[in-house]
Amino acid sequence: MNPGSRMPASSTPSSPPTAARTVLGEADIARALTRIAHEIVERNKGAADLLLLGIPTRGVQLAHRLAERLAQIEPSFSGEYGTLDVTMYRDDLRRQPTRAVGQTVLPGSLDGTIDDKVVVLVDDVLFSGRTIRAALDALNDLGRPRVVQLAALVDRGHRELPIRADYVGKNLPTSRSERVRVRLSDVDGGADSVVISGVSTGSTSEGSTGEGSSNEDGGAS
């Protein structure tokens, strides 16, 4: 090499996107929901005063399915569930002011109050914890539940707040650059699935099959 000549700059190739892979299939999701329903009954010693509140969008459908399973396990359970919209309680409204406001719907038998109820929040993907923080703030405006619990179909980690799920269908280690999408036939058509895609940094998922949380479009629940 001639004196004064420059060494070629070394370049580190960026990690290529990984192919989307299904980490939970339809049967896996069904089994996870059945297990969660049994865990809810066991932990609360039955289903008395139990209220499921789904966080839109897919959390509502998951709450519906859990309510059906709980009614099969505990015939005394009414099968009712509700919807908890957290839009106006989010901490990112200044950055995303165009979010559409949804509707909170409580079962008619509650007369608009959740006082002294065992409330189980239901969401599809638990990520940063910020959606659940917003949900807790929304609950405060509805009443004073006896206890609040959280059920998530997928927990992908990367929490930014001290929030942990009481019931988890699948713990799925991910990198922040990866994307987790939950697909439910009730909402998306086709078969139920949980799919992970994006750039992997070496994290591995548990399970051979099967976020697109509608809350954060990327799973920042």
GROMACS .gro file of N, CA, C and O in nm, residues 16-137:
model
  488
   16PRO      N    1  -3.022  -0.808   0.877
   16PRO     CA    2  -3.133  -0.816   0.782
   16PRO      C    3  -3.263  -0.849   0.854
   16PRO      O    4  -3.261  -0.914   0.960
   17PRO      N    5  -3.374  -0.802   0.801
   17PRO     CA    6  -3.502  -0.837   0.863
   17PRO      C    7  -3.522  -0.988   0.862
   17PRO      O    8  -3.483  -1.057   0.767
   18THR      N    9  -3.578  -1.039   0.969
   18THR     CA   10  -3.607  -1.181   0.975
   18THR      C   11  -3.744  -1.207   0.915
   18THR      O   12  -3.833  -1.122   0.918
   19ALA      N   13  -3.760  -1.325   0.860
   19ALA     CA   14  -3.889  -1.362   0.803
   19ALA      C   15  -3.991  -1.374   0.915
   19ALA      O   16  -3.959  -1.418   1.026
   20ALA      N   17  -4.114  -1.332   0.887
   20ALA     CA   18  -4.220  -1.344   0.986
   20ALA      C   19  -4.240  -1.491   1.021
   20ALA      O   20  -4.239  -1.578   0.933
   21ARG      N   21  -4.254  -1.518   1.149
   21ARG     CA   22  -4.276  -1.656   1.190
   21ARG      C   23  -4.392  -1.662   1.290
   21ARG      O   24  -4.409  -1.572   1.372
   22THR      N   25  -4.467  -1.765   1.283
   22THR     CA   26  -4.580  -1.784   1.372
   22THR      C   27  -4.532  -1.851   1.499
   22THR      O   28  -4.474  -1.959   1.494
   23VAL      N   29  -4.555  -1.784   1.612
   23VAL     CA   30  -4.510  -1.840   1.739
   23VAL      C   31  -4.625  -1.901   1.820
   23VAL      O   32  -4.602  -1.978   1.913
   24LEU      N   33  -4.746  -1.863   1.787
   24LEU     CA   34  -4.865  -1.927   1.845
   24LEU      C   35  -4.967  -1.948   1.734
   24LEU      O   36  -4.997  -1.856   1.658
   25GLY      N   37  -5.020  -2.068   1.727
   25GLY     CA   38  -5.125  -2.097   1.631
   25GLY      C   39  -5.262  -2.096   1.698
   25GLY      O   40  -5.276  -2.067   1.817
   26GLU      N   41  -5.363  -2.132   1.620
   26GLU     CA   42  -5.501  -2.127   1.671
   26GLU      C   43  -5.520  -2.216   1.793
   26GLU      O   44  -5.579  -2.175   1.894
   27ALA      N   45  -5.469  -2.339   1.786
   27ALA     CA   46  -5.485  -2.431   1.898
   27ALA      C   47  -5.407  -2.382   2.021
   27ALA      O   48  -5.453  -2.398   2.135
   28ASP      N   49  -5.290  -2.322   1.997
   28ASP     CA   50  -5.209  -2.270   2.109
   28ASP      C   51  -5.284  -2.158   2.182
   28ASP      O   52  -5.284  -2.152   2.305
   29ILE      N   53  -5.345  -2.069   2.106
   29ILE     CA   54  -5.419  -1.958   2.166
   29ILE      C   55  -5.539  -2.009   2.244
   29ILE      O   56  -5.568  -1.963   2.355
   30ALA      N   57  -5.609  -2.108   2.188
   30ALA     CA   58  -5.725  -2.165   2.257
   30ALA      C   59  -5.684  -2.228   2.389
   30ALA      O   60  -5.750  -2.209   2.493
   31ARG      N   61  -5.573  -2.302   2.388
   31ARG     CA   62  -5.526  -2.365   2.512
   31ARG      C   63  -5.484  -2.260   2.614
   31ARG      O   64  -5.509  -2.274   2.734
   32ALA      N   65  -5.416  -2.154   2.566
   32ALA     CA   66  -5.371  -2.048   2.657
   32ALA      C   67  -5.489  -1.980   2.725
   32ALA      O   68  -5.486  -1.953   2.846
   33LEU      N   69  -5.595  -1.953   2.649
   33LEU     CA   70  -5.713  -1.887   2.707
   33LEU      C   71  -5.784  -1.979   2.806
   33LEU      O   72  -5.832  -1.933   2.911
   34THR      N   73  -5.791  -2.107   2.775
   34THR     CA   74  -5.852  -2.202   2.868
   34THR      C   75  -5.773  -2.208   2.999
   34THR      O   76  -5.830  -2.208   3.108
   35ARG      N   77  -5.641  -2.210   2.987
   35ARG     CA   78  -5.557  -2.213   3.107
   35ARG      C   79  -5.574  -2.086   3.189
   35ARG      O   80  -5.585  -2.092   3.312
   36ILE      N   81  -5.577  -1.971   3.121
   36ILE     CA   82  -5.594  -1.844   3.192
   36ILE      C   83  -5.728  -1.843   3.267
   36ILE      O   84  -5.737  -1.797   3.381
   37ALA      N   85  -5.834  -1.892   3.202
   37ALA     CA   86  -5.966  -1.896   3.266
   37ALA      C   87  -5.962  -1.979   3.394
   37ALA      O   88  -6.016  -1.938   3.498
   38HIS      N   89  -5.895  -2.094   3.389
   38HIS     CA   90  -5.884  -2.178   3.508
   38HIS      C   91  -5.801  -2.108   3.616
   38HIS      O   92  -5.834  -2.118   3.736
   39GLU      N   93  -5.696  -2.038   3.575
   39GLU     CA   94  -5.613  -1.967   3.672
   39GLU      C   95  -5.690  -1.854   3.740
   39GLU      O   96  -5.673  -1.829   3.860
   40ILE      N   97  -5.776  -1.786   3.663
   40ILE     CA   98  -5.857  -1.679   3.721
   40ILE      C   99  -5.951  -1.735   3.828
   40ILE      O  100  -5.963  -1.679   3.938
   41VAL      N  101  -6.015  -1.847   3.796
   41VAL     CA  102  -6.107  -1.909   3.892
   41VAL      C  103  -6.032  -1.956   4.015
   41VAL      O  104  -6.077  -1.936   4.129
   42GLU      N  105  -5.917  -2.019   3.995
   42GLU     CA  106  -5.840  -2.070   4.108
   42GLU      C  107  -5.790  -1.956   4.198
   42GLU      O  108  -5.801  -1.964   4.320
   43ARG      N  109  -5.738  -1.852   4.137
   43ARG     CA  110  -5.681  -1.743   4.215
   43ARG      C  111  -5.787  -1.669   4.295
   43ARG      O  112  -5.763  -1.627   4.408
   44ASN      N  113  -5.906  -1.654   4.236
   44ASN     CA  114  -6.012  -1.578   4.302
   44ASN      C  115  -6.112  -1.667   4.375
   44ASN      O  116  -6.215  -1.618   4.422
   45LYS      N  117  -6.081  -1.797   4.383
   45LYS     CA  118  -6.167  -1.893   4.453
   45LYS      C  119  -6.310  -1.887   4.401
   45LYS      O  120  -6.408  -1.878   4.477
   46GLY      N  121  -6.321  -1.891   4.269
   46GLY     CA  122  -6.450  -1.884   4.204
   46GLY      C  123  -6.459  -1.762   4.114
   46GLY      O  124  -6.358  -1.699   4.083
   47ALA      N  125  -6.581  -1.729   4.073
   47ALA     CA  126  -6.599  -1.617   3.981
   47ALA      C  127  -6.698  -1.515   4.034
   47ALA      O  128  -6.754  -1.437   3.958
   48ALA      N  129  -6.718  -1.516   4.167
   48ALA     CA  130  -6.811  -1.419   4.226
   48ALA      C  131  -6.757  -1.278   4.211
   48ALA      O  132  -6.638  -1.253   4.233
   49ASP      N  133  -6.843  -1.188   4.172
   49ASP     CA  134  -6.809  -1.046   4.157
   49ASP      C  135  -6.699  -1.023   4.054
   49ASP      O  136  -6.629  -0.921   4.058
   50LEU      N  137  -6.680  -1.117   3.962
   50LEU     CA  138  -6.575  -1.105   3.862
   50LEU      C  139  -6.625  -1.025   3.741
   50LEU      O  140  -6.736  -1.046   3.693
   51LEU      N  141  -6.540  -0.932   3.695
   51LEU     CA  142  -6.574  -0.852   3.578
   51LEU      C  143  -6.455  -0.848   3.484
   51LEU      O  144  -6.346  -0.803   3.523
   52LEU      N  145  -6.474  -0.894   3.363
   52LEU     CA  146  -6.370  -0.887   3.259
   52LEU      C  147  -6.390  -0.760   3.179
   52LEU      O  148  -6.500  -0.732   3.131
   53LEU      N  149  -6.281  -0.682   3.163
   53LEU     CA  150  -6.286  -0.561   3.081
   53LEU      C  151  -6.178  -0.571   2.975
   53LEU      O  152  -6.058  -0.570   3.007
   54GLY      N  153  -6.218  -0.579   2.850
   54GLY     CA  154  -6.123  -0.588   2.740
   54GLY      C  155  -6.081  -0.450   2.694
   54GLY      O  156  -6.162  -0.357   2.686
   55ILE      N  157  -5.951  -0.437   2.662
   55ILE     CA  158  -5.897  -0.312   2.609
   55ILE      C  159  -5.900  -0.322   2.457
   55ILE      O  160  -5.840  -0.412   2.399
   56PRO      N  161  -5.971  -0.231   2.388
   56PRO     CA  162  -5.982  -0.240   2.242
   56PRO      C  163  -5.847  -0.239   2.172
   56PRO      O  164  -5.752  -0.175   2.222
   57THR      N  165  -5.828  -0.310   2.060
   57THR     CA  166  -5.939  -0.377   1.998
   57THR      C  167  -5.943  -0.526   2.034
   57THR      O  168  -6.046  -0.580   2.073
   58ARG      N  169  -5.832  -0.592   2.021
   58ARG     CA  170  -5.832  -0.737   2.036
   58ARG      C  171  -5.851  -0.783   2.179
   58ARG      O  172  -5.893  -0.895   2.203
   59GLY      N  173  -5.822  -0.696   2.274
   59GLY     CA  174  -5.848  -0.732   2.413
   59GLY      C  175  -5.995  -0.756   2.440
   59GLY      O  176  -6.032  -0.837   2.526
   60VAL      N  177  -6.083  -0.689   2.365
   60VAL     CA  178  -6.227  -0.707   2.382
   60VAL      C  179  -6.267  -0.847   2.337
   60VAL      O  180  -6.344  -0.917   2.405
   61GLN      N  181  -6.215  -0.890   2.223
   61GLN     CA  182  -6.247  -1.025   2.174
   61GLN      C  183  -6.190  -1.131   2.266
   61GLN      O  184  -6.253  -1.236   2.289
   62LEU      N  185  -6.072  -1.108   2.320
   62LEU     CA  186  -6.013  -1.204   2.415
   62LEU      C  187  -6.096  -1.211   2.542
   62LEU      O  188  -6.115  -1.318   2.599
   63ALA      N  189  -6.147  -1.095   2.588
   63ALA     CA  190  -6.233  -1.093   2.706
   63ALA      C  191  -6.361  -1.173   2.680
   63ALA      O  192  -6.409  -1.246   2.768
   64HIS      N  193  -6.414  -1.160   2.560
   64HIS     CA  194  -6.534  -1.235   2.522
   64HIS      C  195  -6.507  -1.386   2.531
   64HIS      O  196  -6.586  -1.462   2.588
   65ARG      N  197  -6.395  -1.428   2.477
   65ARG     CA  198  -6.362  -1.571   2.479
   65ARG      C  199  -6.337  -1.621   2.620
   65ARG      O  200  -6.376  -1.732   2.656
   66LEU      N  201  -6.270  -1.539   2.701
   66LEU     CA  202  -6.247  -1.578   2.840
   66LEU      C  203  -6.380  -1.588   2.916
   66LEU      O  204  -6.398  -1.678   2.999
   67ALA      N  205  -6.471  -1.497   2.890
   67ALA     CA  206  -6.601  -1.499   2.956
   67ALA      C  207  -6.675  -1.629   2.923
   67ALA      O  208  -6.739  -1.689   3.011
   68GLU      N  209  -6.667  -1.672   2.798
   68GLU     CA  210  -6.732  -1.797   2.759
   68GLU      C  211  -6.671  -1.915   2.834
   68GLU      O  212  -6.743  -2.005   2.882
   69ARG      N  213  -6.541  -1.917   2.848
   69ARG     CA  214  -6.474  -2.027   2.918
   69ARG      C  215  -6.506  -2.024   3.068
   69ARG      O  216  -6.526  -2.128   3.130
   70LEU      N  217  -6.508  -1.905   3.124
   70LEU     CA  218  -6.540  -1.893   3.266
   70LEU      C  219  -6.682  -1.941   3.295
   70LEU      O  220  -6.707  -2.003   3.400
   71ALA      N  221  -6.775  -1.914   3.205
   71ALA     CA  222  -6.913  -1.959   3.223
   71ALA      C  223  -6.921  -2.111   3.219
   71ALA      O  224  -7.006  -2.171   3.286
   72GLN      N  225  -6.834  -2.174   3.141
   72GLN     CA  226  -6.832  -2.320   3.136
   72GLN      C  227  -6.773  -2.379   3.264
   72GLN      O  228  -6.817  -2.484   3.313
   73ILE      N  229  -6.672  -2.312   3.319
   73ILE     CA  230  -6.607  -2.361   3.440
   73ILE      C  231  -6.693  -2.334   3.563
   73ILE      O  232  -6.707  -2.419   3.652
   74GLU      N  233  -6.748  -2.213   3.570
   74GLU     CA  234  -6.830  -2.170   3.684
   74GLU      C  235  -6.970  -2.134   3.633
   74GLU      O  236  -6.993  -2.023   3.586
   75PRO      N  237  -7.064  -2.227   3.640
   75PRO     CA  238  -7.199  -2.200   3.588
   75PRO      C  239  -7.265  -2.077   3.648
   75PRO      O  240  -7.354  -2.017   3.587
   76SER      N  241  -7.220  -2.037   3.768
   76SER     CA  242  -7.279  -1.919   3.831
   76SER      C  243  -7.232  -1.789   3.767
   76SER      O  244  -7.293  -1.683   3.789
   77PHE      N  245  -7.126  -1.796   3.687
   77PHE     CA  246  -7.075  -1.676   3.622
   77PHE      C  247  -7.169  -1.638   3.508
   77PHE      O  248  -7.208  -1.722   3.426
   78SER      N  249  -7.203  -1.511   3.501
   78SER     CA  250  -7.304  -1.466   3.405
   78SER      C  251  -7.255  -1.467   3.261
   78SER      O  252  -7.335  -1.465   3.168
   79GLY      N  253  -7.123  -1.467   3.241
   79GLY     CA  254  -7.069  -1.460   3.105
   79GLY      C  255  -7.057  -1.318   3.054
   79GLY      O  256  -7.019  -1.296   2.938
   80GLU      N  257  -7.087  -1.221   3.139
   80GLU     CA  258  -7.079  -1.081   3.097
   80GLU      C  259  -6.934  -1.034   3.094
   80GLU      O  260  -6.849  -1.081   3.169
   81TYR      N  261  -6.910  -0.941   3.006
   81TYR     CA  262  -6.779  -0.875   2.999
   81TYR      C  263  -6.801  -0.734   2.946
   81TYR      O  264  -6.910  -0.701   2.896
   82GLY      N  265  -6.700  -0.650   2.958
   82GLY     CA  266  -6.715  -0.513   2.914
   82GLY      C  267  -6.597  -0.465   2.832
   82GLY      O  268  -6.501  -0.540   2.806
   83THR      N  269  -6.603  -0.339   2.793
   83THR     CA  270  -6.498  -0.275   2.713
   83THR      C  271  -6.449  -0.152   2.787
   83THR      O  272  -6.530  -0.072   2.837
   84LEU      N  273  -6.318  -0.138   2.796
   84LEU     CA  274  -6.261  -0.021   2.863
   84LEU      C  275  -6.176   0.057   2.764
   84LEU      O  276  -6.067   0.013   2.725
   85ASP      N  277  -6.226   0.173   2.721
   85ASP     CA  278  -6.149   0.258   2.630
   85ASP      C  279  -6.054   0.347   2.710
   85ASP      O  280  -6.095   0.412   2.805
   86VAL      N  281  -5.927   0.347   2.671
   86VAL     CA  282  -5.826   0.421   2.748
   86VAL      C  283  -5.768   0.538   2.669
   86VAL      O  284  -5.671   0.600   2.712
   87THR      N  285  -5.827   0.571   2.555
   87THR     CA  286  -5.769   0.668   2.464
   87THR      C  287  -5.734   0.800   2.532
   87THR      O  288  -5.622   0.850   2.520
   88MET      N  289  -5.826   0.859   2.604
   88MET     CA  290  -5.806   0.992   2.662
   88MET      C  291  -5.718   0.990   2.787
   88MET      O  292  -5.688   1.094   2.844
   89TYR      N  293  -5.676   0.871   2.827
   89TYR     CA  294  -5.590   0.859   2.945
   89TYR      C  295  -5.445   0.826   2.906
   89TYR      O  296  -5.361   0.811   2.994
   90ARG      N  297  -5.420   0.819   2.777
   90ARG     CA  298  -5.287   0.784   2.731
   90ARG      C  299  -5.190   0.901   2.750
   90ARG      O  300  -5.230   1.017   2.753
   91ASP      N  301  -5.061   0.869   2.764
   91ASP     CA  302  -4.961   0.974   2.785
   91ASP      C  303  -4.891   1.015   2.657
   91ASP      O  304  -4.793   1.089   2.661
   92ASP      N  305  -4.942   0.968   2.542
   92ASP     CA  306  -4.878   1.005   2.415
   92ASP      C  307  -4.974   1.081   2.324
   92ASP      O  308  -4.952   1.088   2.203
   93LEU      N  309  -5.080   1.138   2.379
   93LEU     CA  310  -5.178   1.209   2.296
   93LEU      C  311  -5.117   1.331   2.228
   93LEU      O  312  -5.157   1.368   2.118
   94ARG      N  313  -5.019   1.395   2.292
   94ARG     CA  314  -4.957   1.513   2.231
   94ARG      C  315  -4.877   1.474   2.107
   94ARG      O  316  -4.861   1.554   2.015
   95ARG      N  317  -4.827   1.352   2.106
   95ARG     CA  318  -4.750   1.306   1.989
   95ARG      C  319  -4.839   1.245   1.883
   95ARG      O  320  -4.806   1.245   1.766
   96GLN      N  321  -4.953   1.190   1.926
   96GLN     CA  322  -5.044   1.126   1.832
   96GLN      C  323  -5.186   1.175   1.861
   96GLN      O  324  -5.269   1.101   1.913
   97PRO      N  325  -5.213   1.302   1.830
   97PRO     CA  326  -5.341   1.362   1.868
   97PRO      C  327  -5.460   1.315   1.785
   97PRO      O  328  -5.572   1.355   1.811
   98THR      N  329  -5.437   1.235   1.682
   98THR     CA  330  -5.547   1.197   1.593
   98THR      C  331  -5.611   1.066   1.632
   98THR      O  332  -5.690   1.011   1.556
   99ARG      N  333  -5.580   1.012   1.749
   99ARG     CA  334  -5.640   0.886   1.790
   99ARG      C  335  -5.792   0.901   1.802
   99ARG      O  336  -5.842   0.998   1.859
  100ALA      N  337  -5.863   0.801   1.753
  100ALA     CA  338  -6.009   0.803   1.764
  100ALA      C  339  -6.049   0.758   1.904
  100ALA      O  340  -5.995   0.664   1.959
  101VAL      N  341  -6.145   0.830   1.961
  101VAL     CA  342  -6.194   0.796   2.095
  101VAL      C  343  -6.295   0.684   2.083
  101VAL      O  344  -6.389   0.690   2.003
  102GLY      N  345  -6.276   0.579   2.162
  102GLY     CA  346  -6.369   0.467   2.162
  102GLY      C  347  -6.474   0.483   2.270
  102GLY      O  348  -6.503   0.593   2.316
  103GLN      N  349  -6.529   0.371   2.311
  103GLN     CA  350  -6.639   0.375   2.407
  103GLN      C  351  -6.615   0.271   2.516
  103GLN      O  352  -6.577   0.158   2.488
  104THR      N  353  -6.637   0.313   2.640
  104THR     CA  354  -6.633   0.219   2.752
  104THR      C  355  -6.773   0.167   2.774
  104THR      O  356  -6.869   0.245   2.787
  105VAL      N  357  -6.787   0.036   2.777
  105VAL     CA  358  -6.918  -0.027   2.792
  105VAL      C  359  -6.911  -0.127   2.908
  105VAL      O  360  -6.832  -0.222   2.904
  106LEU      N  361  -6.991  -0.104   3.011
  106LEU     CA  362  -7.000  -0.196   3.123
  106LEU      C  363  -7.125  -0.282   3.108
  106LEU      O  364  -7.226  -0.238   3.051
  107PRO      N  365  -7.120  -0.406   3.157
  107PRO     CA  366  -7.240  -0.489   3.154
  107PRO      C  367  -7.358  -0.419   3.220
  107PRO      O  368  -7.342  -0.347   3.319
  108GLY      N  369  -7.476  -0.439   3.165
  108GLY     CA  370  -7.594  -0.370   3.215
  108GLY      C  371  -7.625  -0.398   3.360
  108GLY      O  372  -7.682  -0.314   3.431
  109SER      N  373  -7.587  -0.516   3.409
  109SER     CA  374  -7.619  -0.553   3.547
  109SER      C  375  -7.540  -0.474   3.649
  109SER      O  376  -7.570  -0.477   3.768
  110LEU      N  377  -7.437  -0.401   3.604
  110LEU     CA  378  -7.352  -0.327   3.698
  110LEU      C  379  -7.405  -0.189   3.732
  110LEU      O  380  -7.354  -0.123   3.823
  111ASP      N  381  -7.505  -0.141   3.658
  111ASP     CA  382  -7.560  -0.007   3.682
  111ASP      C  383  -7.453   0.102   3.674
  111ASP      O  384  -7.455   0.201   3.749
  112GLY      N  385  -7.354   0.080   3.588
  112GLY     CA  386  -7.253   0.182   3.564
  112GLY      C  387  -7.144   0.193   3.668
  112GLY      O  388  -7.067   0.289   3.667
  113THR      N  389  -7.134   0.097   3.760
  113THR     CA  390  -7.031   0.105   3.863
  113THR      C  391  -6.952  -0.025   3.871
  113THR      O  392  -7.004  -0.133   3.841
  114ILE      N  393  -6.826  -0.012   3.909
  114ILE     CA  394  -6.741  -0.129   3.927
  114ILE      C  395  -6.700  -0.145   4.073
  114ILE      O  396  -6.611  -0.221   4.105
  115ASP      N  397  -6.769  -0.074   4.161
  115ASP     CA  398  -6.736  -0.077   4.303
  115ASP      C  399  -6.738  -0.219   4.357
  115ASP      O  400  -6.833  -0.296   4.333
  116ASP      N  401  -6.631  -0.255   4.429
  116ASP     CA  402  -6.619  -0.383   4.499
  116ASP      C  403  -6.617  -0.503   4.404
  116ASP      O  404  -6.642  -0.616   4.447
  117LYS      N  405  -6.587  -0.480   4.277
  117LYS     CA  406  -6.576  -0.591   4.182
  117LYS      C  407  -6.431  -0.637   4.170
  117LYS      O  408  -6.337  -0.561   4.196
  118VAL      N  409  -6.414  -0.761   4.130
  118VAL     CA  410  -6.282  -0.813   4.095
  118VAL      C  411  -6.266  -0.790   3.945
  118VAL      O  412  -6.323  -0.863   3.864
  119VAL      N  413  -6.193  -0.686   3.909
  119VAL     CA  414  -6.180  -0.648   3.768
  119VAL      C  415  -6.055  -0.713   3.709
  119VAL      O  416  -5.945  -0.699   3.763
  120VAL      N  417  -6.074  -0.783   3.598
  120VAL     CA  418  -5.963  -0.840   3.524
  120VAL      C  419  -5.952  -0.766   3.390
  120VAL      O  420  -6.041  -0.777   3.305
  121LEU      N  421  -5.847  -0.687   3.375
  121LEU     CA  422  -5.821  -0.621   3.248
  121LEU      C  423  -5.764  -0.724   3.151
  121LEU      O  424  -5.680  -0.806   3.188
  122VAL      N  425  -5.809  -0.719   3.027
  122VAL     CA  426  -5.766  -0.816   2.926
  122VAL      C  427  -5.708  -0.742   2.806
  122VAL      O  428  -5.774  -0.653   2.750
  123ASP      N  429  -5.586  -0.777   2.768
  123ASP     CA  430  -5.522  -0.716   2.652
  123ASP      C  431  -5.449  -0.823   2.572
  123ASP      O  432  -5.420  -0.932   2.624
  124ASP      N  433  -5.417  -0.791   2.447
  124ASP     CA  434  -5.352  -0.892   2.363
  124ASP      C  435  -5.203  -0.900   2.388
  124ASP      O  436  -5.147  -1.009   2.405
  125VAL      N  437  -5.134  -0.785   2.391
  125VAL     CA  438  -4.989  -0.783   2.407
  125VAL      C  439  -4.951  -0.686   2.518
  125VAL      O  440  -4.993  -0.570   2.517
  126LEU      N  441  -4.870  -0.732   2.611
  126LEU     CA  442  -4.816  -0.645   2.715
  126LEU      C  443  -4.672  -0.612   2.678
  126LEU      O  444  -4.590  -0.701   2.659
  127PHE      N  445  -4.643  -0.481   2.667
  127PHE     CA  446  -4.511  -0.437   2.622
  127PHE      C  447  -4.457  -0.336   2.724
  127PHE      O  448  -4.406  -0.373   2.828
  128SER      N  449  -4.471  -0.208   2.700
  128SER     CA  450  -4.414  -0.106   2.789
  128SER      C  451  -4.490  -0.093   2.920
  128SER      O  452  -4.435  -0.052   3.021
  129GLY      N  453  -4.618  -0.126   2.919
  129GLY     CA  454  -4.703  -0.109   3.037
  129GLY      C  455  -4.781   0.020   3.037
  129GLY      O  456  -4.863   0.044   3.126
  130ARG      N  457  -4.758   0.106   2.938
  130ARG     CA  458  -4.823   0.238   2.938
  130ARG      C  459  -4.973   0.230   2.909
  130ARG      O  460  -5.051   0.311   2.960
  131THR      N  461  -5.015   0.136   2.827
  131THR     CA  462  -5.159   0.120   2.804
  131THR      C  463  -5.229   0.076   2.931
  131THR      O  464  -5.338   0.123   2.963
  132ILE      N  465  -5.165  -0.012   3.007
  132ILE     CA  466  -5.227  -0.060   3.131
  132ILE      C  467  -5.231   0.052   3.234
  132ILE      O  468  -5.327   0.064   3.311
  133ARG      N  469  -5.128   0.137   3.238
  133ARG     CA  470  -5.132   0.253   3.328
  133ARG      C  471  -5.252   0.340   3.294
  133ARG      O  472  -5.324   0.389   3.383
  134ALA      N  473  -5.275   0.362   3.163
  134ALA     CA  474  -5.390   0.441   3.121
  134ALA      C  475  -5.520   0.373   3.161
  134ALA      O  476  -5.617   0.439   3.201
  135ALA      N  477  -5.523   0.240   3.152
  135ALA     CA  478  -5.643   0.165   3.190
  135ALA      C  479  -5.672   0.181   3.339
  135ALA      O  480  -5.788   0.195   3.379
  136LEU      N  481  -5.570   0.181   3.420
  136LEU     CA  482  -5.589   0.199   3.565
  136LEU      C  483  -5.645   0.338   3.595
  136LEU      O  484  -5.732   0.353   3.682
  137ASP      N  485  -5.597   0.439   3.522
  137ASP     CA  486  -5.651   0.574   3.539
  137ASP      C  487  -5.798   0.579   3.497
  137ASP      O  488  -5.881   0.644   3.562
   0.00000   0.00000   0.00000
